[in-house]
CSV table of C-alpha atoms and ligand atoms in Angstrom, one decimal:
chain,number,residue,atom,x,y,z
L,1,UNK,CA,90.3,134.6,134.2
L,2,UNK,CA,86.9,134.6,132.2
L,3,UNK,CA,85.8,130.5,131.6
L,4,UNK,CA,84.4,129.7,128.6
L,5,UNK,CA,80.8,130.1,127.6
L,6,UNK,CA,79.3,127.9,124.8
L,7,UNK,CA,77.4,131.3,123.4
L,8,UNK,CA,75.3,134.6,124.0
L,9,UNK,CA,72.7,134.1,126.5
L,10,UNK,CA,69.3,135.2,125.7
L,11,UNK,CA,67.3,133.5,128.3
L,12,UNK,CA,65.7,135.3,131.2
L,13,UNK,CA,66.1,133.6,134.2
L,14,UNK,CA,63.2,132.7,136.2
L,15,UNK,CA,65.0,133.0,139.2
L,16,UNK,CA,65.6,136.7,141.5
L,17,UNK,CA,68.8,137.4,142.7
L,18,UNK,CA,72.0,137.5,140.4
L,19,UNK,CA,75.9,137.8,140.4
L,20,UNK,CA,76.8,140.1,137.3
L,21,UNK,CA,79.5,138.0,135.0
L,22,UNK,CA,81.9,140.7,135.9
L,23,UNK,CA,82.4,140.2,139.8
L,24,UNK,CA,86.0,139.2,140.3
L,25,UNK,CA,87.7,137.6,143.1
L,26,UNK,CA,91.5,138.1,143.0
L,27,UNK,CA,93.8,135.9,144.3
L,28,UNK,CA,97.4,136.0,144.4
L,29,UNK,CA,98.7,131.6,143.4
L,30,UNK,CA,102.3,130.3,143.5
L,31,UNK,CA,103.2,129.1,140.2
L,32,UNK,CA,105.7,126.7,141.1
L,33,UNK,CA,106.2,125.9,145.2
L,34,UNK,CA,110.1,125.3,144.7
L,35,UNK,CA,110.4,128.8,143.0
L,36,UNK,CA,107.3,130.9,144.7
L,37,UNK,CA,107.1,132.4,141.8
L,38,UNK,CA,103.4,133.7,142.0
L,39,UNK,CA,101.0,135.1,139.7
L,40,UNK,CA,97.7,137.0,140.2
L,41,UNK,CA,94.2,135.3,139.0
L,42,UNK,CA,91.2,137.1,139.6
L,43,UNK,CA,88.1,134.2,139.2
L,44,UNK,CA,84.5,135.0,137.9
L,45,UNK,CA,82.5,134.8,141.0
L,46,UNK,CA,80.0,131.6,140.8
L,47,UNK,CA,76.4,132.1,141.2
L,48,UNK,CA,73.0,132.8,139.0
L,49,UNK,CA,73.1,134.7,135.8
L,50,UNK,CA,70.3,137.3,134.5
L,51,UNK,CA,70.1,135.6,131.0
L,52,UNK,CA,70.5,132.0,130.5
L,53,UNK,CA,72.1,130.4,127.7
L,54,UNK,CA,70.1,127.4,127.7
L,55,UNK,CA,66.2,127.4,127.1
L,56,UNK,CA,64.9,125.2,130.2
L,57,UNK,CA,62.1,123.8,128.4
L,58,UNK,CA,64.3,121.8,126.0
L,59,UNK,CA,67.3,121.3,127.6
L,60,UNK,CA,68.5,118.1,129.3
L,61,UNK,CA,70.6,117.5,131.5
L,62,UNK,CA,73.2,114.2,133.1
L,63,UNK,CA,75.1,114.0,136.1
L,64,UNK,CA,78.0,111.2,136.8
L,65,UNK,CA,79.9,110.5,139.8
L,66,UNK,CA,83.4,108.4,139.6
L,67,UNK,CA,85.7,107.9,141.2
L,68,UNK,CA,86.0,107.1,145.4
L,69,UNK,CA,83.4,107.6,147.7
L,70,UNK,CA,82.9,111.1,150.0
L,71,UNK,CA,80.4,111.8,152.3
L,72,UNK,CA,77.7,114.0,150.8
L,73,UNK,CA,77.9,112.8,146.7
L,74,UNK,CA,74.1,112.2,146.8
L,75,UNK,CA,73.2,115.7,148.7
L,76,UNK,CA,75.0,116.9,145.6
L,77,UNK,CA,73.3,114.9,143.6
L,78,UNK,CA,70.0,115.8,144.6
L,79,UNK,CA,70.4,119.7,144.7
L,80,UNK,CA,71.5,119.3,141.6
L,81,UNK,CA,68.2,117.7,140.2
L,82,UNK,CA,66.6,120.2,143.0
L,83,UNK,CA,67.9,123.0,141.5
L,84,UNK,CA,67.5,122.4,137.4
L,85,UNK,CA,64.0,121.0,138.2
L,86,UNK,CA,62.3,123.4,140.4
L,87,UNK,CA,64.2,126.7,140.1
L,88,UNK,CA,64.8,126.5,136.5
L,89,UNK,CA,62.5,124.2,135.5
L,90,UNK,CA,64.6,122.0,133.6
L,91,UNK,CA,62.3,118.7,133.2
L,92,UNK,CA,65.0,116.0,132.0
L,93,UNK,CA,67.5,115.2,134.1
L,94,UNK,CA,69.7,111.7,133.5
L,95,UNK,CA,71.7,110.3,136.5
L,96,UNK,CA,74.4,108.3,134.8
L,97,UNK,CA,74.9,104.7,136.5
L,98,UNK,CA,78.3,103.5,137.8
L,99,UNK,CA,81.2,106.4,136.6
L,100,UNK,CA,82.3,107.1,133.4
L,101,UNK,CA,81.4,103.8,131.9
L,102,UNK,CA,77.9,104.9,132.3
L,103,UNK,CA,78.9,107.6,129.4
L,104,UNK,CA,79.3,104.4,127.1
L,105,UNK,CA,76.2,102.7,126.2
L,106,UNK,CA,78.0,99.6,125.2
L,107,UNK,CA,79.3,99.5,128.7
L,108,UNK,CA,77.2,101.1,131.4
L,109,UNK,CA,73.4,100.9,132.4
L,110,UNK,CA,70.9,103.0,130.6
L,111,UNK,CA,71.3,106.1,132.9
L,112,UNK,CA,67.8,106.9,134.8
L,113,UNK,CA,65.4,109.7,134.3
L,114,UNK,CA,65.8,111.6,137.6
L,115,UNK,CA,62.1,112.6,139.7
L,116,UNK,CA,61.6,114.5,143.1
L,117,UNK,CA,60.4,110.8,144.2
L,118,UNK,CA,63.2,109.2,143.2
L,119,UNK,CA,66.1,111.7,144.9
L,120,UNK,CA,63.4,112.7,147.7
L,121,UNK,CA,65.6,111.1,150.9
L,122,UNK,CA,68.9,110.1,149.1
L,123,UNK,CA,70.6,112.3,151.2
L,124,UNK,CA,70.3,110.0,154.3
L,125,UNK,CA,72.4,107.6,153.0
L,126,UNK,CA,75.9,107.7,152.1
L,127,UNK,CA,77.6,106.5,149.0
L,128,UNK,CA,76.1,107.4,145.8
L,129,UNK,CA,72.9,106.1,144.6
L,130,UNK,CA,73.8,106.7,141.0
L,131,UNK,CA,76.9,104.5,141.5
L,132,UNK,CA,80.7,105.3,140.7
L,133,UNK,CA,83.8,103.2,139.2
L,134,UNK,CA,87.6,103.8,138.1
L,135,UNK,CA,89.0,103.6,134.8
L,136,UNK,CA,88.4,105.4,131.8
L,137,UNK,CA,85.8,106.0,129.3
L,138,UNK,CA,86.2,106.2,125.3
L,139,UNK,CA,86.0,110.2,124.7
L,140,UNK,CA,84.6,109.8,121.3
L,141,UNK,CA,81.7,107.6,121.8
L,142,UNK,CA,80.5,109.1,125.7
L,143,UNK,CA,80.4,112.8,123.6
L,144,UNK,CA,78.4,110.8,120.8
L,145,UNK,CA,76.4,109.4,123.6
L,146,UNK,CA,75.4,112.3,124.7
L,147,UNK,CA,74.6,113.7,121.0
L,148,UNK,CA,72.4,111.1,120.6
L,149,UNK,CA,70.4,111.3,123.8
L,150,UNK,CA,70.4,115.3,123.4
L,151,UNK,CA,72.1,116.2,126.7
L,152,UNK,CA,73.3,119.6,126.9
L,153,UNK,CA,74.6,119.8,129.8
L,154,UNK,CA,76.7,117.5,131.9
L,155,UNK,CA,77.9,117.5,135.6
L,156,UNK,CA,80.7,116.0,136.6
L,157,UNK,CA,81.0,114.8,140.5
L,158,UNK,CA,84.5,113.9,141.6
L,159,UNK,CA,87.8,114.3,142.1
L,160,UNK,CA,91.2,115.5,140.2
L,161,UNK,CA,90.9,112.4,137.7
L,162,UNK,CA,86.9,112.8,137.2
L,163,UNK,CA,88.0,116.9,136.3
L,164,UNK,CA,90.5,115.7,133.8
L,165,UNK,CA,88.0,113.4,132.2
L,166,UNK,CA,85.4,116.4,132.5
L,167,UNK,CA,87.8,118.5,130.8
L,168,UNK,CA,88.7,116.0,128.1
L,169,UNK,CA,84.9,115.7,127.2
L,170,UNK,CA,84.5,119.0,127.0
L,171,UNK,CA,87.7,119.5,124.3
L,172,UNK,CA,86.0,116.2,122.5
L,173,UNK,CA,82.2,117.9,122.3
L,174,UNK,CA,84.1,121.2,121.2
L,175,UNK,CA,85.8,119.3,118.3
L,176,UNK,CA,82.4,117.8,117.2
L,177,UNK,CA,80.9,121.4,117.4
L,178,UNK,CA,78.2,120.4,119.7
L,179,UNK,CA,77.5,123.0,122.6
L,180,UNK,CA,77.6,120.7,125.7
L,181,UNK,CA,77.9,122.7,129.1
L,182,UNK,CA,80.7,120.2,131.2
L,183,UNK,CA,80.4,121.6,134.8
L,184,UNK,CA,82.2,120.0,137.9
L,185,UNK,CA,81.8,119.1,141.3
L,186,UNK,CA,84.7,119.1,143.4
L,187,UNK,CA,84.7,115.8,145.2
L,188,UNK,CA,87.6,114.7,147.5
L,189,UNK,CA,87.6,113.7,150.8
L,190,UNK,CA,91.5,114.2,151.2
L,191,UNK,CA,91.1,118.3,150.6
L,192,UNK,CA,93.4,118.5,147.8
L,193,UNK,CA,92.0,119.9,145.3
L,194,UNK,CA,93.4,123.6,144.4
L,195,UNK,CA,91.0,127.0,144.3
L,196,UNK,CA,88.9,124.9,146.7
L,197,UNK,CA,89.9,125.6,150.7
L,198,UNK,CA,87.0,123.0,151.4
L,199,UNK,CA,86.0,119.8,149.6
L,200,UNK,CA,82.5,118.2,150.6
L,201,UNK,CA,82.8,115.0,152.8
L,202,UNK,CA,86.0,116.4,154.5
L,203,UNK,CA,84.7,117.7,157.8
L,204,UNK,CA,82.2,114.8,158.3
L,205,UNK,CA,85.8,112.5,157.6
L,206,UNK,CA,87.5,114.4,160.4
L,207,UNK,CA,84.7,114.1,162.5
L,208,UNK,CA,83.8,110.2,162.4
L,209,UNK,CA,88.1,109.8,162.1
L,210,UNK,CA,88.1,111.6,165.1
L,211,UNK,CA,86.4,109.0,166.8
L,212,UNK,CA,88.2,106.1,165.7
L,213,UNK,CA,91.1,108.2,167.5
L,214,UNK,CA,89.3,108.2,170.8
L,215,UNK,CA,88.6,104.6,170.4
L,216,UNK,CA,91.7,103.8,169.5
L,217,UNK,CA,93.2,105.5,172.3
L,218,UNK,CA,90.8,104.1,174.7
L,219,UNK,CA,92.5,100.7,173.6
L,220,UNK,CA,96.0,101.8,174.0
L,221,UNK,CA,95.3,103.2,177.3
L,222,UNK,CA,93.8,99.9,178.8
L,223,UNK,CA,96.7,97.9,178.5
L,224,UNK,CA,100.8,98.0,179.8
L,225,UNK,CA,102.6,99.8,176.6
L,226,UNK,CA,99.7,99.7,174.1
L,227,UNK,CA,100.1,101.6,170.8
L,228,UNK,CA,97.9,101.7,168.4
L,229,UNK,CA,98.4,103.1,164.8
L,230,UNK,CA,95.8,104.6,163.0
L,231,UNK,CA,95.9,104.7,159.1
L,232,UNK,CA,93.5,107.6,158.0
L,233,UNK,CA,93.0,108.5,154.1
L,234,UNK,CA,95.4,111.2,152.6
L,235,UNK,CA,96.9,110.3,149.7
L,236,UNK,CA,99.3,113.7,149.0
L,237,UNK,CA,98.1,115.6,151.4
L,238,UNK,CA,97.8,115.3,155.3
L,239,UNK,CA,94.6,117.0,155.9
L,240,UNK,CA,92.6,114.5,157.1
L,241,UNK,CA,95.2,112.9,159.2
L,242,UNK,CA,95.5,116.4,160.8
L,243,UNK,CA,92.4,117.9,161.2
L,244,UNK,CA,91.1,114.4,163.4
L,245,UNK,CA,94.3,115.0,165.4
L,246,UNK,CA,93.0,118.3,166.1
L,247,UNK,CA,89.8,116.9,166.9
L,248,UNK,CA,90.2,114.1,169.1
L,249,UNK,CA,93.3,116.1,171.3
L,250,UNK,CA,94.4,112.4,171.7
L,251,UNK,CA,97.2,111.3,169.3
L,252,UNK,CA,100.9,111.4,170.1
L,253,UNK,CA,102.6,110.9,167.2
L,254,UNK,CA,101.2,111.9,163.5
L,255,UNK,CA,103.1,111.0,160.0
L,256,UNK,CA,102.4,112.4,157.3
L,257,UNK,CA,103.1,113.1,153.5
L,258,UNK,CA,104.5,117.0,153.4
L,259,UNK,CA,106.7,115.7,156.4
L,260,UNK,CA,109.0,113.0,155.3
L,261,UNK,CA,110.8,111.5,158.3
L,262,UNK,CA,113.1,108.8,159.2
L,263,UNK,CA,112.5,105.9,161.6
L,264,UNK,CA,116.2,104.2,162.8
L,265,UNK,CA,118.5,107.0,164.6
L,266,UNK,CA,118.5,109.0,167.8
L,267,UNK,CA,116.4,111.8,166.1
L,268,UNK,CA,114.1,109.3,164.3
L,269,UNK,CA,110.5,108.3,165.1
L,270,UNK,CA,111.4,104.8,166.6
L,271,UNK,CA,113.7,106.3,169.5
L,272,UNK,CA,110.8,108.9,170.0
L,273,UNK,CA,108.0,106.6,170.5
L,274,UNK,CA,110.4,104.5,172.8
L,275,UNK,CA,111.3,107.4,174.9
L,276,UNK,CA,107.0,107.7,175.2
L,277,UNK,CA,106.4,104.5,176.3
L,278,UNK,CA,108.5,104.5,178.9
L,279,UNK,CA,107.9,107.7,179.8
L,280,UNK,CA,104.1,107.2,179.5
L,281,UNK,CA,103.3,103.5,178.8
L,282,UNK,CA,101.0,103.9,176.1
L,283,UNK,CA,101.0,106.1,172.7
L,284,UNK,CA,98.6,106.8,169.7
L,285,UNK,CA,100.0,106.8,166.6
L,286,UNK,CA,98.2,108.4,162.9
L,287,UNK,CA,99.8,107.7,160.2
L,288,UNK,CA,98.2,109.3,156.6
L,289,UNK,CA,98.3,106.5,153.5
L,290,UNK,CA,100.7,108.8,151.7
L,291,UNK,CA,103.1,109.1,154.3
L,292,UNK,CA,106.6,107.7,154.1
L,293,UNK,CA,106.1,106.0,150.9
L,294,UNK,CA,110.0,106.7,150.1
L,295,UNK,CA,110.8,104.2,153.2
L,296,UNK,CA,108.5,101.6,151.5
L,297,UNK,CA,110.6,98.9,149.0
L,298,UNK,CA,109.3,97.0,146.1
L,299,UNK,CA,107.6,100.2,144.7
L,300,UNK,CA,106.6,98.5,141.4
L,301,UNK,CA,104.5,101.8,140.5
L,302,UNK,CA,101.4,99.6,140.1
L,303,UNK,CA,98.7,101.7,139.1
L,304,UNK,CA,94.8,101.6,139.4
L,305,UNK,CA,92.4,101.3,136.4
L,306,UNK,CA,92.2,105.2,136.7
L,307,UNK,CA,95.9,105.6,136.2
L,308,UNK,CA,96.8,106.7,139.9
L,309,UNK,CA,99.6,104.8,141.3
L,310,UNK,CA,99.1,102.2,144.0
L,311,UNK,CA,100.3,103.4,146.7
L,312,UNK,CA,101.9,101.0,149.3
L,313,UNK,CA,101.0,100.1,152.3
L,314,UNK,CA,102.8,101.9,155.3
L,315,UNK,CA,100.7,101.4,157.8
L,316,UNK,CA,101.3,97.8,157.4
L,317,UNK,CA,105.5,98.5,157.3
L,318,UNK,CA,105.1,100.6,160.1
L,319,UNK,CA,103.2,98.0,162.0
L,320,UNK,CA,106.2,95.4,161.2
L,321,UNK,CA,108.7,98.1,161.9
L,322,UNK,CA,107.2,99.1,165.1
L,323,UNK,CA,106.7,95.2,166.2
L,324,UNK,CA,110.6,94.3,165.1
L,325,UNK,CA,111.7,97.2,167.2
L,326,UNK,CA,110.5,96.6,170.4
L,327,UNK,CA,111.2,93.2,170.6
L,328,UNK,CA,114.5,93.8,169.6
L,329,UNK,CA,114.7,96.6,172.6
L,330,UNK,CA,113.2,93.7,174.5
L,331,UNK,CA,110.3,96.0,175.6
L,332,UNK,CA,107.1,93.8,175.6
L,333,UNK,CA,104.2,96.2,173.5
L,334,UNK,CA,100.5,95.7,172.8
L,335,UNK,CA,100.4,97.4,169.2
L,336,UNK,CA,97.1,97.4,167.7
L,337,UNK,CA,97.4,98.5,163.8
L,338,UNK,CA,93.5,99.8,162.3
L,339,UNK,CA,92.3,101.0,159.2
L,340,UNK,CA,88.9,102.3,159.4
L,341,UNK,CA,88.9,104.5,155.9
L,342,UNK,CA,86.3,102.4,154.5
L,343,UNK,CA,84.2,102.9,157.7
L,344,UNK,CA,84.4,106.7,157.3
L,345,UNK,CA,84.3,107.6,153.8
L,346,UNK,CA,80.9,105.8,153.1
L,347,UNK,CA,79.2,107.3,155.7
L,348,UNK,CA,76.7,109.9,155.2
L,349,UNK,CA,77.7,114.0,155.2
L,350,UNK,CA,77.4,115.7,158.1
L,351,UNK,CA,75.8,119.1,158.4
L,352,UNK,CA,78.0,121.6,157.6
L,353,UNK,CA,79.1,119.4,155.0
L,354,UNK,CA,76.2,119.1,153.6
L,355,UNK,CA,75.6,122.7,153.0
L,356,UNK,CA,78.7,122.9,151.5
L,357,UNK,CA,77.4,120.0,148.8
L,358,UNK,CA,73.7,122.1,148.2
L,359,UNK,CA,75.9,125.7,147.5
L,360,UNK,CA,78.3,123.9,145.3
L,361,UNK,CA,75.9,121.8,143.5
L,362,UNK,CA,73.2,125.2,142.8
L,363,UNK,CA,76.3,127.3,141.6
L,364,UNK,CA,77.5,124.4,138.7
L,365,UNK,CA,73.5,124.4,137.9
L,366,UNK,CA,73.9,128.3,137.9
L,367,UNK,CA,76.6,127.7,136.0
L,368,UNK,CA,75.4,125.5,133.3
L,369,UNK,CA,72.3,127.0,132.4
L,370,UNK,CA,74.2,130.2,131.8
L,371,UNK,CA,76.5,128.3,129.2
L,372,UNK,CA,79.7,127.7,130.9
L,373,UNK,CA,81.5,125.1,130.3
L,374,UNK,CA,85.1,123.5,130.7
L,375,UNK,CA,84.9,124.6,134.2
L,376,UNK,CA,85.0,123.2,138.1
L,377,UNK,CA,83.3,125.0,141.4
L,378,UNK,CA,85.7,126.2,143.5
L,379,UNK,CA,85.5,128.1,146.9
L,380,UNK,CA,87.8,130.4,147.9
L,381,UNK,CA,87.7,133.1,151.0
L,382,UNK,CA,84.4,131.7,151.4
L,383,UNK,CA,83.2,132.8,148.1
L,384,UNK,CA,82.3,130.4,145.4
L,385,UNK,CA,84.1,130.6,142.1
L,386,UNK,CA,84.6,129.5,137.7
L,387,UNK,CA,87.8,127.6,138.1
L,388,UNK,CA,88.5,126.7,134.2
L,389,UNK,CA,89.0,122.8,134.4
L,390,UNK,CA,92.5,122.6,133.0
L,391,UNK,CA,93.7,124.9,135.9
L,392,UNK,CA,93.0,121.9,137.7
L,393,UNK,CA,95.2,119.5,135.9
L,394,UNK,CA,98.9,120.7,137.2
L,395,UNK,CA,98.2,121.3,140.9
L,396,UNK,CA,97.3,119.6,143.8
L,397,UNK,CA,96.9,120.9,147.4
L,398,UNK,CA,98.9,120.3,150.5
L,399,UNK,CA,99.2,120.9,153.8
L,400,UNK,CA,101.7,124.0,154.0
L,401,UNK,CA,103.9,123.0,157.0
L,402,UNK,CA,104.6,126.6,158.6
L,403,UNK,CA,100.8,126.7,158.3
L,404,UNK,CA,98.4,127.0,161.5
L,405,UNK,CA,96.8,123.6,160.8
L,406,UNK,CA,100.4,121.7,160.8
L,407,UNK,CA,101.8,124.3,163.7
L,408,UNK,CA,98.4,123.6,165.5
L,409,UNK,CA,98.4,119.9,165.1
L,410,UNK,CA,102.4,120.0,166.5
L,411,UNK,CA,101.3,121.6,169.3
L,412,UNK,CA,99.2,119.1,170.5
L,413,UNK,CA,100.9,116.2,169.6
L,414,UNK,CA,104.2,117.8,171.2
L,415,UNK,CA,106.4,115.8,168.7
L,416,UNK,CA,109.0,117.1,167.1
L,417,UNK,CA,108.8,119.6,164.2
L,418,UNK,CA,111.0,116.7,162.2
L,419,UNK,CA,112.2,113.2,162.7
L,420,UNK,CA,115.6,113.4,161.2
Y,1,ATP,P1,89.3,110.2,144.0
Y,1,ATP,O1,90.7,110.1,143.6
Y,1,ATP,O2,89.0,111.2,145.0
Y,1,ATP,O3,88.6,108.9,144.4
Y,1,ATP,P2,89.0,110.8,141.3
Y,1,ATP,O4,87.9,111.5,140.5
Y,1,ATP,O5,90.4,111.4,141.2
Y,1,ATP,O6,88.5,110.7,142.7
Y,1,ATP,P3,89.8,108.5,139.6
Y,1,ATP,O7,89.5,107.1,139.8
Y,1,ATP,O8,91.2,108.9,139.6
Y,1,ATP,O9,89.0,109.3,140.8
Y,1,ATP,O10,89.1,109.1,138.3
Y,1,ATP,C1,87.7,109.1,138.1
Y,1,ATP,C2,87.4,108.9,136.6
Y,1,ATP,O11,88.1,109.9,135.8
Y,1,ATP,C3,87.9,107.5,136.1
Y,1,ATP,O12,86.8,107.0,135.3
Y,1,ATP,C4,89.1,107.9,135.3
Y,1,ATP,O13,89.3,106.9,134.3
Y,1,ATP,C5,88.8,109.2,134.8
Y,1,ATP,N1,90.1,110.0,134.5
Y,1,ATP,C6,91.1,110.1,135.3
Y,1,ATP,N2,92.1,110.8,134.8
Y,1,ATP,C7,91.7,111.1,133.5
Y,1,ATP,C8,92.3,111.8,132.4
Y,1,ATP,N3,93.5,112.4,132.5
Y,1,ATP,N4,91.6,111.9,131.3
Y,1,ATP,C9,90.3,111.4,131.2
Y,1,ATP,N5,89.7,110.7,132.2
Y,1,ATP,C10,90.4,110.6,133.3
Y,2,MG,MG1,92.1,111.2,142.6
């Protein structure tokens, strides 16, 4: 699977150490889950290239971030500036203000010239000092945009719909003839994103998610029959949901999308969390947003000003459900119902995820300056890969449920495998 490259690099590249473009990783994908039909891919390993396509002196470069926020966007963006600045010596470098729109002059701020002042301690912070926003851009006139502001190369930070858009602005620029390098940055918090086992901002989610758990459970345990129910982010896939279950060794029950489970019956989760509270008089629930959305009525398929669909709200239903129950078993609860996604996903990376968002942010500069384009960084078996973008756009990544992190996460629960 070679990506594209915008033309023959003639370069040198200042830098030492290099990954030849033929390294290969193979790896062996399912085509379709329902038929396992599988295919082999082997992806160009990611890393710095002996000759560069683009001439550092004159090239410029932009970065955007859209979509939600993830612990760790500014360490990205700052090793990416880092990177094009002192390794490669690439002077102009244009942070794009608030998402897409920023693409769109008519629309956005001007986008600011990037320094080593200005990024210096950005990292400390979460969010993203550059700004981010939903909804789509005008192909045509961000690529012109660019053309006229002489960017070469453009990085885009963020999730599945951020790739899509990268990979539509790299079709436009190819259309217009104009060699743009369009190189993204995986973002999502939720781990979903295929040919990458580890998104940035994940392992800090678990970790501060982890302690709402403990909280949480403190409260439950304090009082006769408390539950509380924990919403945690995870919008197709359970990850987050399962790894904090992991972590905090607390939670009882845990609902998520890859499971789909019924509530009313002798096998469903109501009679289980009964049987707990009386056994044990107090019970932590997780529930992950994406979970049981096929219980939930009124789905009007709203959708957001990206085009994703508004999911509804089932730790709300589940709160009513829960409530309706037990007063109906005339068992007096304390249920406590939290959502503390907004808490965890603007905080600031954690360690290991922040060396996660410094390799991933050198490789798409390595990437770039060699002329790639129309490609993500991905990270598979440890190894950092060219992912072409539109690979990206039929796939997403879930939890597989004979897999160790769903066995593991049964195991400690000691729920039932399914709750029909
Ligand atoms: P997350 O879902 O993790 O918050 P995301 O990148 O998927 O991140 P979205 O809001 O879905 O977030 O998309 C980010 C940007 O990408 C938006 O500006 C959106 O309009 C644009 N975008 C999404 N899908 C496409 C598409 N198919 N073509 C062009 N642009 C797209
Ligand atoms: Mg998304």
């Amino acid at each position: 699977m070679q990506v594209t490259t915008l033309g023959e690099a003639l370069y040198p590249s200042p830098l030492r150490y290099f990954v030849s473009d033929s390294l290969r990783l193979a790896e062996r994908i399912i085509q379709r889950p329902d038929e396992k039909m599988t295919d082999n891919i082997a992806f160009e390993l990611a890393g710095p290239r002996e000759k560069l396509f683009f001439d550092a002196k004159t090239t410029r470069a932009g970065i955007v971030t859209c979509g939600g926020l993830s612990p760790g966007l500014n360490d990205v963006i700052r090793s990416l500036f880092l990177e094009l600045h002192h390794a490669y010596g690439v002077s102009q470098v244009y942070g794009f203000q608030g998402g897409y729109r920023g693409l769109d002059p008519h629309l956005g701020k001007e986008p600011l010239l990037l320094t080593p002042e200005l990024v210096d301690d950005v990292h400390k912070k979460g969010g993203t000092f550059l700004g981010t926003s939903r909804g789509p851009v005008d192909t045509a006139v961000a690529v012109q945009n660019l053309i006229d502001k002489q960017i070469n190369i453009l990085f885009v930070v963020g999730g599945d719909g951020t790739q899509r858009g990268g990979y539509e602005l790299y079709k436009e620029a190819k259309r217009q003839n104009y060699p743009l390098a369009v190189v993204g940055v995986p973002k999502t918090i939720d781990n979903d994103i295929p040919f990458v086992s580890q998104t940035f901002g994940y392992l800090t989610a678990i970790e501060e998610a982890a302690k709402a758990l403990d909280r949480a459970h403190v409260e439950a345990r304090c009082v006769n029959n408390g539950i509380s129910l924990v919403k945690l982010m995870g919008r197709n896939a359970g990850f987050i949901a399962a790894g904090a279950t992991l972590a905090s060794q607390e939670v009882n029950f845990i609902l998520v999308p890859e499971v789909p489970f019924k509530l009313e019956g002798p096998n469903g989760f109501l009679a289980a969390l009964k049987k707990r509270i009386l056994d044990r008089g107090h019970a932590l629930v997780v529930v992950a947003e994406g979970a049981g959305q096929e219980l939930l009525q009124n789905n009007t398929q709203l959708k957001d000003a990206s085009g994703n669909i508004l999911l509804n709200d089932i730790g709300q239903y589940l709160s009513t459900r829960i409530k309706t129950f037990f007063e109906d078993e005339d068992i007096p609860v304390h249920l406590r119902y939290m959502d503390p996604s907004y808490l965890i996903r603007s905080t600031r990376a954690n360690a290991v995820d922040s060396v996660l968002c410094d390799l991933f942010a050198r490789n798409a500069v390595h990437a770039a300056m060699a002329g790639k384009t129309g490609l993500i960084i991905g990270k598979l078996h440890d190894k950092y890969i060219h992912v072409p973008s539109e690979l990206l756009a039929s796939r997403k990544r879930v939890m597989e449920t004979d897999g160790m992190l769903w066995q593991g996460v049964l195991a400690s629960t000691g729920q039932p495998a399914s709750f029909y």
